[in-house]
Amino acid sequence: MRSLIIALFLVYTSVAENIMCYQTAEKNATMCPDPAEGAAAPTKCFGPTFSVLGGVTNSTYGCGECPTDAAKDACVTCDGAADSACNSEIITADNYECYDYSYNAEKGVFAIQKDPITCHRLNGTDVHCNKPGVNATETYTSNDKGCGPCTNTTAGVCVACDETRCNSAVTVTAFLLPLAALLYTLF
């Protein structure tokens, strides 16, 4: 009798429970289909990735590992569960624009790039731009080409703002003109 109980327990634990995944965007999550005979049930879900510069990648949603034809970094997997999908639909909000800066070694200043960068954001997140601050050195690089919040927490190295195109040269000039006037009166 004990052998029968142990055998039933082993059979029960070896049968994987189906997991739930989003299998197409904009639809409800559903249980993954039963695997073919002899094949293992999927334990992961896959879906597209998101970046502030590129938005949502063109990858599909589904059960199992990422498709082999998925572009590098365009697909991500997560551990599936029977009660909820881990690869939920990525919902975005309106795009916004920020400016990028590069260091001009000849002039010793950060120069704003001519055209703004299109930035992407997830639904429910705020607009953030960043730019070099007064303590930024020639080795400073803007986080995500000016899109998103500052990642450098050293005081004065990065300045963040929260409106589209708020890191433009006009805002830098508005900061530098009073500073120049102050320096002129001191010396």
CSV table of C-alpha atoms in Angstrom, one decimal:
chain,number,residue,atom,x,y,z
A,1,MET,CA,0.0,0.0,0.0
A,2,ARG,CA,2.8,2.4,0.9
A,3,SER,CA,4.4,1.7,-2.5
A,4,LEU,CA,1.2,2.6,-4.3
A,5,ILE,CA,0.9,5.9,-2.4
A,6,ILE,CA,4.5,6.8,-3.2
A,7,ALA,CA,4.1,5.9,-6.8
A,8,LEU,CA,0.9,8.0,-7.1
A,9,PHE,CA,2.7,10.9,-5.4
A,10,LEU,CA,5.6,10.7,-7.8
A,11,VAL,CA,3.3,10.6,-10.8
A,12,TYR,CA,1.3,13.6,-9.5
A,13,THR,CA,4.4,15.7,-8.8
A,14,SER,CA,6.0,14.9,-12.2
A,15,VAL,CA,2.9,16.2,-14.1
A,16,ALA,CA,3.5,19.9,-14.6
A,17,GLU,CA,0.6,22.2,-14.1
A,18,ASN,CA,-0.3,24.4,-17.1
A,19,ILE,CA,0.7,28.0,-16.7
A,20,MET,CA,-1.1,31.1,-17.8
A,21,CYS,CA,0.5,33.5,-20.3
A,22,TYR,CA,-0.5,36.4,-22.6
A,23,GLN,CA,-0.3,34.8,-26.0
A,24,THR,CA,-1.2,37.8,-28.1
A,25,ALA,CA,-1.2,41.5,-27.2
A,26,GLU,CA,-4.4,43.2,-26.1
A,27,LYS,CA,-6.2,40.0,-25.1
A,28,ASN,CA,-6.7,38.3,-21.8
A,29,ALA,CA,-4.1,35.9,-20.5
A,30,THR,CA,-5.0,32.2,-21.2
A,31,MET,CA,-3.7,28.9,-20.1
A,32,CYS,CA,-0.9,27.6,-22.3
A,33,PRO,CA,-1.9,24.7,-24.5
A,34,ASP,CA,-1.1,21.1,-23.4
A,35,PRO,CA,2.3,20.1,-24.8
A,36,ALA,CA,2.6,17.4,-27.4
A,37,GLU,CA,2.9,13.9,-26.1
A,38,GLY,CA,6.3,13.3,-24.6
A,39,ALA,CA,7.1,17.0,-24.5
A,40,ALA,CA,7.5,19.0,-21.3
A,41,ALA,CA,4.9,21.6,-20.4
A,42,PRO,CA,6.2,25.2,-20.6
A,43,THR,CA,7.3,26.8,-17.4
A,44,LYS,CA,8.0,30.2,-18.8
A,45,CYS,CA,6.2,32.9,-20.7
A,46,PHE,CA,7.8,35.4,-23.2
A,47,GLY,CA,7.0,38.8,-24.5
A,48,PRO,CA,8.5,42.1,-25.9
A,49,THR,CA,10.8,44.4,-24.0
A,50,PHE,CA,10.6,48.1,-23.4
A,51,SER,CA,13.2,50.9,-23.4
A,52,VAL,CA,12.9,54.6,-23.1
A,53,LEU,CA,14.7,55.1,-26.4
A,54,GLY,CA,13.1,52.4,-28.5
A,55,GLY,CA,9.7,51.8,-26.9
A,56,VAL,CA,8.1,48.4,-27.1
A,57,THR,CA,10.0,45.9,-29.3
A,58,ASN,CA,8.2,44.1,-32.1
A,59,SER,CA,8.4,40.7,-30.3
A,60,THR,CA,5.3,38.5,-29.8
A,61,TYR,CA,3.8,37.1,-26.6
A,62,GLY,CA,3.5,33.4,-25.9
A,63,CYS,CA,4.3,30.3,-23.8
A,64,GLY,CA,7.8,28.9,-23.4
A,65,GLU,CA,11.2,30.4,-24.3
A,66,CYS,CA,11.6,33.3,-26.7
A,67,PRO,CA,11.4,32.4,-30.3
A,68,THR,CA,14.8,31.6,-31.9
A,69,ASP,CA,14.2,34.3,-34.6
A,70,ALA,CA,13.6,37.1,-32.0
A,71,ALA,CA,16.1,40.0,-32.3
A,72,LYS,CA,18.7,40.3,-29.6
A,73,ASP,CA,17.2,42.0,-26.5
A,74,ALA,CA,13.8,42.2,-28.2
A,75,CYS,CA,12.2,39.3,-26.1
A,76,VAL,CA,12.3,38.5,-22.5
A,77,THR,CA,11.1,35.5,-20.5
A,78,CYS,CA,9.6,35.2,-17.1
A,79,ASP,CA,8.6,32.3,-14.8
A,80,GLY,CA,5.0,31.3,-15.4
A,81,ALA,CA,2.3,30.6,-12.9
A,82,ALA,CA,-1.0,28.8,-13.0
A,83,ASP,CA,-3.0,31.7,-11.5
A,84,SER,CA,-1.7,34.8,-13.4
A,85,ALA,CA,0.4,35.7,-16.5
A,86,CYS,CA,3.9,37.1,-15.8
A,87,ASN,CA,4.2,38.5,-19.4
A,88,SER,CA,1.5,41.1,-19.1
A,89,GLU,CA,0.8,43.5,-22.0
A,90,ILE,CA,3.1,46.5,-22.1
A,91,ILE,CA,1.0,49.7,-22.2
A,92,THR,CA,2.6,52.9,-23.2
A,93,ALA,CA,1.7,56.6,-22.8
A,94,ASP,CA,2.3,59.4,-25.2
A,95,ASN,CA,5.9,60.0,-26.4
A,96,TYR,CA,7.8,63.1,-25.4
A,97,GLU,CA,11.1,64.8,-26.5
A,98,CYS,CA,14.3,65.7,-24.8
A,99,TYR,CA,17.7,67.0,-26.0
A,100,ASP,CA,21.0,65.2,-25.8
A,101,TYR,CA,24.3,66.9,-25.1
A,102,SER,CA,27.9,66.1,-26.0
A,103,TYR,CA,31.1,67.6,-24.7
A,104,ASN,CA,32.9,69.9,-27.0
A,105,ALA,CA,36.6,69.6,-26.0
A,106,GLU,CA,37.7,72.5,-28.2
A,107,LYS,CA,35.3,75.0,-26.4
A,108,GLY,CA,35.3,73.2,-23.1
A,109,VAL,CA,31.5,73.1,-22.8
A,110,PHE,CA,28.6,70.8,-23.3
A,111,ALA,CA,26.9,71.4,-26.7
A,112,ILE,CA,23.2,70.6,-27.2
A,113,GLN,CA,22.4,68.4,-30.2
A,114,LYS,CA,20.3,70.1,-32.9
A,115,ASP,CA,17.3,67.8,-33.0
A,116,PRO,CA,15.4,66.5,-30.0
A,117,ILE,CA,15.3,62.7,-29.2
A,118,THR,CA,11.9,61.0,-29.1
A,119,CYS,CA,11.5,59.4,-25.7
A,120,HIS,CA,9.0,56.6,-24.8
A,121,ARG,CA,7.3,56.0,-21.5
A,122,LEU,CA,5.1,53.4,-19.9
A,123,ASN,CA,1.5,54.2,-19.0
A,124,GLY,CA,1.3,55.8,-15.5
A,125,THR,CA,4.9,57.1,-15.6
A,126,ASP,CA,6.0,60.7,-15.7
A,127,VAL,CA,8.0,62.7,-18.3
A,128,HIS,CA,11.6,63.1,-17.3
A,129,CYS,CA,14.6,64.7,-19.1
A,130,ASN,CA,18.2,65.1,-18.0
A,131,LYS,CA,21.1,67.2,-18.9
A,132,PRO,CA,24.7,67.9,-17.6
A,133,GLY,CA,24.9,70.1,-14.5
A,134,VAL,CA,27.5,72.6,-13.4
A,135,ASN,CA,29.7,69.9,-12.0
A,136,ALA,CA,29.7,67.6,-15.0
A,137,THR,CA,33.1,66.9,-16.4
A,138,GLU,CA,34.1,66.0,-20.0
A,139,THR,CA,33.6,62.3,-19.1
A,140,TYR,CA,29.9,62.8,-18.4
A,141,THR,CA,27.4,61.1,-20.7
A,142,SER,CA,23.7,61.9,-20.7
A,143,ASN,CA,21.5,59.1,-19.4
A,144,ASP,CA,19.6,57.6,-22.4
A,145,LYS,CA,20.5,60.5,-24.6
A,146,GLY,CA,18.7,63.0,-22.3
A,147,CYS,CA,15.5,60.9,-21.8
A,148,GLY,CA,14.5,59.8,-18.3
A,149,PRO,CA,15.7,60.8,-14.9
A,150,CYS,CA,19.3,61.3,-13.8
A,151,THR,CA,21.2,58.2,-12.9
A,152,ASN,CA,24.3,60.0,-11.5
A,153,THR,CA,23.5,61.1,-7.9
A,154,THR,CA,26.6,63.2,-7.4
A,155,ALA,CA,25.4,66.8,-6.6
A,156,GLY,CA,25.5,69.1,-9.6
A,157,VAL,CA,26.6,66.5,-12.2
A,158,CYS,CA,23.1,65.9,-13.7
A,159,VAL,CA,20.0,68.1,-13.7
A,160,ALA,CA,16.6,66.6,-14.2
A,161,CYS,CA,13.3,68.2,-15.3
A,162,ASP,CA,9.8,67.0,-15.9
A,163,GLU,CA,8.4,68.5,-19.1
A,164,THR,CA,8.9,67.7,-22.7
A,165,ARG,CA,12.0,69.5,-24.1
A,166,CYS,CA,12.7,71.0,-20.7
A,167,ASN,CA,16.4,70.3,-21.0
A,168,SER,CA,16.8,72.6,-24.0
A,169,ALA,CA,19.6,75.2,-24.4
A,170,VAL,CA,17.1,77.9,-23.5
A,171,THR,CA,16.9,76.4,-20.0
A,172,VAL,CA,20.7,76.2,-19.8
A,173,THR,CA,21.0,79.9,-20.9
A,174,ALA,CA,18.4,80.9,-18.3
A,175,PHE,CA,20.6,79.4,-15.7
A,176,LEU,CA,24.0,80.6,-17.1
A,177,LEU,CA,23.0,84.3,-17.7
A,178,PRO,CA,22.3,85.1,-14.0
A,179,LEU,CA,25.5,83.1,-13.1
A,180,ALA,CA,27.5,85.2,-15.5
A,181,ALA,CA,26.0,88.4,-14.1
A,182,LEU,CA,26.9,87.3,-10.6
A,183,LEU,CA,30.5,86.5,-11.6
A,184,TYR,CA,30.8,89.8,-13.4
A,185,THR,CA,29.7,91.7,-10.3
A,186,LEU,CA,32.1,89.8,-8.0
A,187,PHE,CA,35.2,90.4,-10.2
